[in-house]
């Protein structure tokens, strides 16, 4: 079992553990991350080992300020504009690696680009105090739901790590939006906590999307974010025995028959739904639950990222 210490009092213990090359679970505004020194190969290796994550799936490097960001990656004018508008915050930029970048190659999985993000709050304070970038994937076992609370981290990987910093439930509940910038072009790799329309407005252009639906971020396997139960999407009616994940004020037919019911947002608020998505899926995913039926969620704004995660939760399992 991991030690759980509330932030910000956990800062010295977290610094100590990172300095010894350990992984520490930390809160960010999106989801909890499993952080380690991005410049140290043994530390980065421990992240992959702890998550049982495939080594071909690169990590996001988290930075405290623009000076650190520029040592890690090369920023063109568009990248500068997006960073100025959205950092610190839930935007990850995939950029060319800076010459002499301190990030260990293991965190990059052999790519010549690097994913960079400046988080808000405790995570940023920790990186500033540590003085080096932190590699941090979401703090779940590979393929499972991202954790939005210290308890969720503890339940998933608590037996494999020493310290969990408890910052309470995360503010956004969804991972960052990932945008790759290459030769002045911007491409959406993963919808997330910042709606695409907000980014397009600041960028002054549409983000390119991969029309084929092929994996663009190496970690975006179809089956990801998988609860143990099967997931059925956009249901109009509920079969007896199914658990129901609702959205908005109106109920699917047969909702009264559902074995369990949670509502992402009774008023139909997408930000509230994003915050509740992973915690509600976890709560409904109990041993007795065979199927989680999910009511339709509109596909605009944060709804795009919510539907992306739901589609992955419902995808056929590879294992
Ligand atoms: O909100 C977040 O982004 C959270 C918090 C902890 O910061 N982190 C997170 O990390 O979601 P992770 O590892 O679960 O997802 C990162 C995604 C993966 O799909 C990975 O393949 C992709 O980013 N990625 C990382 N480096 C990349 C690169 N150079 N090119 C393309 N995709 C990359
Ligand atoms: Mg993840």
Short mmCIF file of C-alpha atoms and ligand atoms in Angstrom, two decimals:
data_model
loop_
_atom_site.label_atom_id
_atom_site.label_comp_id
_atom_site.label_asym_id
_atom_site.label_seq_id
_atom_site.Cartn_x
_atom_site.Cartn_y
_atom_site.Cartn_z
CA UNK A 1 0.00 0.00 0.00
CA UNK A 2 1.22 3.46 -0.88
CA UNK A 3 1.51 6.30 1.62
CA UNK A 4 -1.09 8.99 0.84
CA UNK A 5 -0.18 12.57 1.78
CA UNK A 6 -2.34 15.62 1.07
CA UNK A 7 -0.93 18.37 -1.16
CA UNK A 8 0.71 20.89 -0.68
CA UNK A 9 2.26 19.36 2.48
CA UNK A 10 3.47 16.42 0.39
CA UNK A 11 6.00 18.51 -1.54
CA UNK A 12 9.14 17.57 0.47
CA UNK A 13 8.27 13.84 0.47
CA UNK A 14 7.56 13.95 -3.26
CA UNK A 15 10.86 15.74 -3.98
CA UNK A 16 12.69 13.19 -1.90
CA UNK A 17 11.16 10.23 -3.73
CA UNK A 18 11.78 11.76 -7.19
CA UNK A 19 15.40 12.44 -6.19
CA UNK A 20 15.80 8.74 -5.35
CA UNK A 21 14.54 7.82 -8.83
CA UNK A 22 11.10 6.69 -7.70
CA UNK A 23 7.70 7.25 -9.28
CA UNK A 24 5.18 9.41 -7.40
CA UNK A 25 1.48 9.69 -8.18
CA UNK A 26 0.53 13.38 -8.31
CA UNK A 27 -2.64 15.35 -8.97
CA UNK A 28 -2.88 17.55 -12.07
CA UNK A 29 -5.88 19.56 -13.27
CA UNK A 30 -6.71 16.79 -15.77
CA UNK A 31 -6.11 13.37 -14.15
CA UNK A 32 -3.59 11.94 -11.68
CA UNK A 33 -0.15 11.36 -13.22
CA UNK A 34 2.57 8.83 -12.40
CA UNK A 35 5.57 11.16 -12.31
CA UNK A 36 9.30 10.51 -12.44
CA UNK A 37 12.47 12.38 -13.47
CA UNK A 38 12.20 12.70 -17.28
CA UNK A 39 15.97 13.14 -17.60
CA UNK A 40 16.90 9.88 -15.88
CA UNK A 41 16.62 6.57 -17.73
CA UNK A 42 16.16 4.40 -14.64
CA UNK A 43 13.37 6.68 -13.37
CA UNK A 44 11.59 6.60 -16.73
CA UNK A 45 11.99 2.81 -16.94
CA UNK A 46 10.25 2.54 -13.58
CA UNK A 47 7.18 4.34 -14.99
CA UNK A 48 6.82 1.78 -17.79
CA UNK A 49 7.34 -1.06 -15.35
CA UNK A 50 4.85 0.26 -12.79
CA UNK A 51 2.11 0.88 -15.37
CA UNK A 52 3.01 -2.26 -17.36
CA UNK A 53 2.99 0.10 -20.31
CA UNK A 54 4.39 -0.95 -23.71
CA UNK A 55 7.76 0.73 -24.30
CA UNK A 56 6.68 1.96 -27.76
CA UNK A 57 4.21 4.34 -26.14
CA UNK A 58 6.00 7.66 -25.37
CA UNK A 59 5.37 9.82 -22.29
CA UNK A 60 4.36 13.45 -21.82
CA UNK A 61 7.10 15.68 -20.34
CA UNK A 62 5.71 18.16 -17.85
CA UNK A 63 7.48 21.50 -17.39
CA UNK A 64 7.20 24.37 -14.90
CA UNK A 65 7.88 27.34 -17.16
CA UNK A 66 8.71 28.39 -20.73
CA UNK A 67 12.47 28.37 -20.12
CA UNK A 68 12.27 24.69 -19.19
CA UNK A 69 9.88 24.03 -22.08
CA UNK A 70 12.33 25.54 -24.58
CA UNK A 71 15.16 23.34 -23.31
CA UNK A 72 12.95 20.32 -24.01
CA UNK A 73 11.34 21.18 -27.38
CA UNK A 74 11.50 23.63 -30.28
CA UNK A 75 8.65 26.15 -30.42
CA UNK A 76 7.63 27.79 -33.70
CA UNK A 77 5.32 30.83 -33.78
CA UNK A 78 2.15 28.74 -33.62
CA UNK A 79 3.44 26.68 -30.69
CA UNK A 80 4.38 29.88 -28.85
CA UNK A 81 0.88 31.29 -29.43
CA UNK A 82 -0.87 28.16 -28.15
CA UNK A 83 1.43 27.86 -25.13
CA UNK A 84 0.86 31.52 -24.24
CA UNK A 85 -2.92 31.06 -24.47
CA UNK A 86 -3.38 27.70 -22.74
CA UNK A 87 -0.44 27.10 -20.38
CA UNK A 88 -0.47 26.28 -17.61
CA UNK A 89 -3.35 24.01 -18.59
CA UNK A 90 -4.77 20.96 -20.29
CA UNK A 91 -3.02 21.30 -23.67
CA UNK A 92 -0.17 18.98 -24.69
CA UNK A 93 1.96 20.06 -27.65
CA UNK A 94 3.91 17.51 -29.68
CA UNK A 95 6.95 19.37 -31.00
CA UNK A 96 10.39 18.64 -32.48
CA UNK A 97 12.90 17.74 -29.82
CA UNK A 98 15.27 20.62 -28.96
CA UNK A 99 18.97 20.07 -29.69
CA UNK A 100 20.53 18.79 -26.47
CA UNK A 101 17.10 18.18 -24.93
CA UNK A 102 17.57 16.75 -21.41
CA UNK A 103 14.66 14.31 -21.82
CA UNK A 104 15.84 10.70 -21.70
CA UNK A 105 15.30 8.84 -25.02
CA UNK A 106 13.34 6.11 -23.22
CA UNK A 107 10.55 8.63 -22.54
CA UNK A 108 10.35 9.33 -26.30
CA UNK A 109 10.04 5.74 -27.52
CA UNK A 110 12.46 6.47 -30.35
CA UNK A 111 10.59 9.48 -31.79
CA UNK A 112 12.27 12.77 -32.76
CA UNK A 113 9.31 14.67 -31.32
CA UNK A 114 8.37 15.22 -27.69
CA UNK A 115 5.00 15.78 -26.02
CA UNK A 116 5.18 18.77 -23.61
CA UNK A 117 2.68 20.16 -21.14
CA UNK A 118 2.79 22.78 -18.37
CA UNK A 119 0.29 21.66 -15.71
CA UNK A 120 -1.45 23.85 -13.15
CA UNK A 121 -1.20 23.77 -9.36
CA UNK A 122 0.71 21.27 -7.24
CA UNK A 123 2.27 19.48 -10.23
CA UNK A 124 3.77 22.71 -11.53
CA UNK A 125 5.06 23.71 -8.08
CA UNK A 126 6.68 20.30 -7.73
CA UNK A 127 8.43 20.54 -11.12
CA UNK A 128 9.68 24.05 -10.30
CA UNK A 129 11.10 22.84 -6.98
CA UNK A 130 12.62 19.74 -8.61
CA UNK A 131 14.19 21.86 -11.35
CA UNK A 132 13.83 19.18 -14.02
CA UNK A 133 10.95 18.07 -16.26
CA UNK A 134 8.78 15.19 -15.05
CA UNK A 135 7.59 12.44 -17.34
CA UNK A 136 4.05 11.52 -16.31
CA UNK A 137 1.48 9.30 -17.97
CA UNK A 138 -1.91 8.91 -16.33
CA UNK A 139 -1.49 6.99 -13.05
CA UNK A 140 -3.49 3.90 -14.04
CA UNK A 141 -2.36 0.44 -15.06
CA UNK A 142 -1.94 0.44 -18.85
CA UNK A 143 -5.30 0.11 -20.64
CA UNK A 144 -7.41 0.99 -17.59
CA UNK A 145 -9.45 4.09 -16.75
CA UNK A 146 -7.47 7.21 -15.88
CA UNK A 147 -7.66 8.03 -12.15
CA UNK A 148 -9.34 11.25 -11.06
CA UNK A 149 -8.79 10.76 -7.31
CA UNK A 150 -6.07 9.50 -4.96
CA UNK A 151 -8.37 6.59 -4.02
CA UNK A 152 -8.60 5.51 -7.66
CA UNK A 153 -4.79 5.53 -7.94
CA UNK A 154 -4.52 3.51 -4.73
CA UNK A 155 -7.05 0.93 -5.95
CA UNK A 156 -5.29 0.50 -9.29
CA UNK A 157 -1.52 0.68 -8.65
CA UNK A 158 -1.24 1.46 -4.91
CA UNK A 159 0.62 -1.80 -4.29
CA UNK A 160 3.33 -0.86 -6.81
CA UNK A 161 4.28 2.66 -5.65
CA UNK A 162 5.46 4.34 -2.44
CA UNK A 163 3.69 7.70 -2.46
CA UNK A 164 0.40 9.16 -3.67
CA UNK A 165 -0.09 12.91 -3.35
CA UNK A 166 -3.76 13.59 -2.64
CA UNK A 167 -5.07 16.79 -4.23
CA UNK A 168 -8.73 15.76 -4.08
CA UNK A 169 -10.85 15.09 -7.18
CA UNK A 170 -9.25 16.55 -10.31
CA UNK A 171 -10.67 19.76 -11.74
CA UNK A 172 -11.32 18.61 -15.35
CA UNK A 173 -11.51 14.82 -15.09
CA UNK A 174 -10.29 14.23 -18.66
CA UNK A 175 -6.74 14.03 -19.99
CA UNK A 176 -5.20 16.93 -21.90
CA UNK A 177 -5.97 17.70 -25.53
CA UNK A 178 -2.94 16.70 -27.64
CA UNK A 179 -1.97 18.78 -30.69
CA UNK A 180 1.06 18.06 -32.90
CA UNK A 181 2.71 21.01 -34.59
CA UNK A 182 4.84 20.29 -37.63
CA UNK A 183 5.98 22.76 -40.29
CA UNK A 184 3.42 25.31 -39.11
CA UNK A 185 0.58 22.76 -39.38
CA UNK A 186 -1.48 21.74 -36.34
CA UNK A 187 -2.98 18.26 -36.03
CA UNK A 188 -5.33 16.95 -33.35
CA UNK A 189 -3.94 13.72 -31.87
CA UNK A 190 -6.34 13.37 -28.92
CA UNK A 191 -9.41 15.41 -27.93
CA UNK A 192 -9.29 16.27 -24.22
CA UNK A 193 -9.87 18.79 -21.45
CA UNK A 194 -9.69 21.86 -23.72
CA UNK A 195 -12.36 21.83 -26.46
CA UNK A 196 -10.96 21.79 -29.99
CA UNK A 197 -12.96 24.89 -30.95
CA UNK A 198 -11.13 26.96 -28.28
CA UNK A 199 -7.78 25.91 -29.71
CA UNK A 200 -8.86 26.57 -33.29
CA UNK A 201 -10.01 30.04 -32.32
CA UNK A 202 -6.60 30.95 -30.85
CA UNK A 203 -4.70 29.21 -33.67
CA UNK A 204 -6.78 31.04 -36.28
CA UNK A 205 -7.13 27.83 -38.29
CA UNK A 206 -8.76 24.41 -38.25
CA UNK A 207 -6.84 21.57 -36.64
CA UNK A 208 -6.15 18.75 -39.06
CA UNK A 209 -7.58 15.40 -38.16
CA UNK A 210 -6.60 11.99 -39.29
CA UNK A 211 -9.42 10.96 -41.64
CA UNK A 212 -8.54 7.26 -41.60
CA UNK A 213 -9.11 6.96 -37.87
CA UNK A 214 -5.72 5.27 -37.61
CA UNK A 215 -3.74 5.57 -34.38
CA UNK A 216 -1.96 8.91 -34.45
CA UNK A 217 -0.71 9.14 -30.89
CA UNK A 218 1.00 5.77 -30.33
CA UNK A 219 -0.97 5.27 -27.13
CA UNK A 220 -4.36 5.76 -28.72
CA UNK A 221 -5.18 2.09 -29.13
CA UNK A 222 -8.83 1.45 -29.86
CA UNK A 223 -9.35 -0.49 -26.64
CA UNK A 224 -8.19 1.79 -23.90
CA UNK A 225 -9.84 3.17 -20.81
CA UNK A 226 -11.41 -0.24 -20.39
CA UNK A 227 -13.64 -1.01 -17.43
CA UNK A 228 -14.12 -4.73 -16.65
CA UNK A 229 -17.79 -4.68 -17.67
CA UNK A 230 -18.87 -4.44 -21.32
CA UNK A 231 -19.96 -0.96 -22.39
CA UNK A 232 -22.96 -0.25 -24.67
CA UNK A 233 -23.18 3.27 -26.10
CA UNK A 234 -25.97 5.75 -26.95
CA UNK A 235 -28.68 3.50 -25.60
CA UNK A 236 -32.36 4.35 -26.00
CA UNK A 237 -33.42 1.59 -23.66
CA UNK A 238 -31.95 -0.42 -20.82
CA UNK A 239 -32.02 -4.22 -20.58
CA UNK A 240 -32.78 -5.79 -17.21
CA UNK A 241 -29.64 -6.17 -15.11
CA UNK A 242 -27.62 -3.54 -16.98
CA UNK A 243 -26.09 -0.63 -15.07
CA UNK A 244 -27.00 2.76 -16.54
CA UNK A 245 -24.72 5.77 -16.99
CA UNK A 246 -27.05 8.67 -17.70
CA UNK A 247 -26.64 12.14 -19.13
CA UNK A 248 -29.06 15.03 -18.77
CA UNK A 249 -32.61 15.25 -17.42
CA UNK A 250 -34.27 12.64 -19.70
CA UNK A 251 -34.01 8.90 -19.08
CA UNK A 252 -33.64 5.97 -21.47
CA UNK A 253 -36.60 3.55 -21.59
CA UNK A 254 -36.49 0.97 -18.83
CA UNK A 255 -34.13 3.10 -16.69
CA UNK A 256 -36.11 1.99 -13.64
CA UNK A 257 -34.98 -1.58 -14.34
CA UNK A 258 -31.27 -0.66 -14.23
CA UNK A 259 -29.21 -2.55 -11.65
CA UNK A 260 -27.42 0.71 -10.78
CA UNK A 261 -27.71 4.28 -12.03
CA UNK A 262 -25.40 7.29 -12.04
CA UNK A 263 -25.87 10.52 -13.98
CA UNK A 264 -22.86 12.26 -15.58
CA UNK A 265 -24.73 15.55 -15.30
CA UNK A 266 -28.43 15.83 -14.39
CA UNK A 267 -28.61 19.26 -16.04
CA UNK A 268 -26.71 18.18 -19.18
CA UNK A 269 -23.58 20.21 -18.41
CA UNK A 270 -20.60 18.81 -20.38
CA UNK A 271 -17.93 20.14 -17.99
CA UNK A 272 -19.65 18.38 -15.10
CA UNK A 273 -19.97 15.23 -17.22
CA UNK A 274 -16.23 15.32 -18.03
CA UNK A 275 -15.41 15.60 -14.32
CA UNK A 276 -17.62 12.62 -13.48
CA UNK A 277 -16.84 10.37 -16.47
CA UNK A 278 -14.04 8.16 -15.13
CA UNK A 279 -15.22 8.14 -11.50
CA UNK A 280 -18.77 7.13 -12.50
CA UNK A 281 -17.50 4.42 -14.87
CA UNK A 282 -15.33 3.07 -12.05
CA UNK A 283 -18.22 3.18 -9.59
CA UNK A 284 -20.56 1.29 -11.96
CA UNK A 285 -17.84 -1.22 -12.87
CA UNK A 286 -18.47 -3.56 -9.94
CA UNK A 287 -17.96 -7.34 -10.03
CA UNK A 288 -21.70 -8.04 -10.47
CA UNK A 289 -22.06 -5.63 -13.42
CA UNK A 290 -22.04 -7.35 -16.83
CA UNK A 291 -22.92 -4.37 -18.99
CA UNK A 292 -22.80 -0.60 -18.51
CA UNK A 293 -25.37 1.06 -20.80
CA UNK A 294 -24.58 4.70 -21.58
CA UNK A 295 -27.11 7.32 -22.66
CA UNK A 296 -26.15 9.54 -25.63
CA UNK A 297 -23.81 12.46 -24.93
CA UNK A 298 -23.80 15.37 -27.44
CA UNK A 299 -20.66 15.50 -29.57
CA UNK A 300 -19.75 19.20 -29.36
CA UNK A 301 -17.31 21.01 -27.02
CA UNK A 302 -16.05 18.69 -24.28
CA UNK A 303 -18.54 16.12 -25.58
CA UNK A 304 -16.04 15.19 -28.29
CA UNK A 305 -13.45 14.06 -25.74
CA UNK A 306 -16.11 12.37 -23.58
CA UNK A 307 -17.39 10.37 -26.59
CA UNK A 308 -13.81 9.51 -27.60
CA UNK A 309 -13.16 7.95 -24.16
CA UNK A 310 -16.54 6.19 -24.14
CA UNK A 311 -15.87 4.72 -27.61
CA UNK A 312 -12.54 3.34 -26.37
CA UNK A 313 -14.18 1.95 -23.23
CA UNK A 314 -16.69 0.15 -25.50
CA UNK A 315 -14.15 -1.11 -28.08
CA UNK A 316 -13.49 -4.86 -28.38
CA UNK A 317 -10.74 -5.87 -25.96
CA UNK A 318 -7.42 -6.86 -27.45
CA UNK A 319 -6.40 -9.19 -24.63
O1 LIG B 1 -3.71 15.09 -19.03
C1 LIG B 1 -2.79 14.37 -19.40
O2 LIG B 1 -2.31 14.45 -20.55
C2 LIG B 1 -2.25 13.34 -18.41
C3 LIG B 1 -1.63 14.11 -17.23
C4 LIG B 1 -0.97 13.21 -16.23
O3 LIG B 1 -0.73 15.07 -17.72
N1 LIG B 1 -1.29 12.48 -19.03
C5 LIG B 1 -1.63 11.53 -19.92
O4 LIG B 1 -0.56 10.75 -20.35
O5 LIG B 1 -2.77 11.36 -20.32
P1 LIG B 1 -0.73 9.38 -21.12
O6 LIG B 1 0.63 8.80 -21.20
O7 LIG B 1 -1.78 8.57 -20.48
O8 LIG B 1 -1.16 9.83 -22.56
C6 LIG B 1 -0.23 10.52 -23.38
C7 LIG B 1 -0.49 10.28 -24.83
C8 LIG B 1 -0.26 8.83 -25.25
O9 LIG B 1 -1.34 8.45 -26.10
C9 LIG B 1 1.04 8.90 -26.05
O10 LIG B 1 1.11 7.92 -27.06
C10 LIG B 1 0.98 10.30 -26.64
O11 LIG B 1 0.44 11.06 -25.59
N2 LIG B 1 2.31 10.83 -26.98
C11 LIG B 1 3.35 11.06 -26.16
N3 LIG B 1 4.42 11.51 -26.85
C12 LIG B 1 4.05 11.58 -28.15
C13 LIG B 1 4.68 11.99 -29.36
N4 LIG B 1 5.95 12.40 -29.38
N5 LIG B 1 3.97 11.92 -30.51
C14 LIG B 1 2.67 11.52 -30.51
N6 LIG B 1 2.02 11.13 -29.39
C15 LIG B 1 2.68 11.15 -28.22
MG1 LIG B 2 -3.24 7.25 -20.10
#
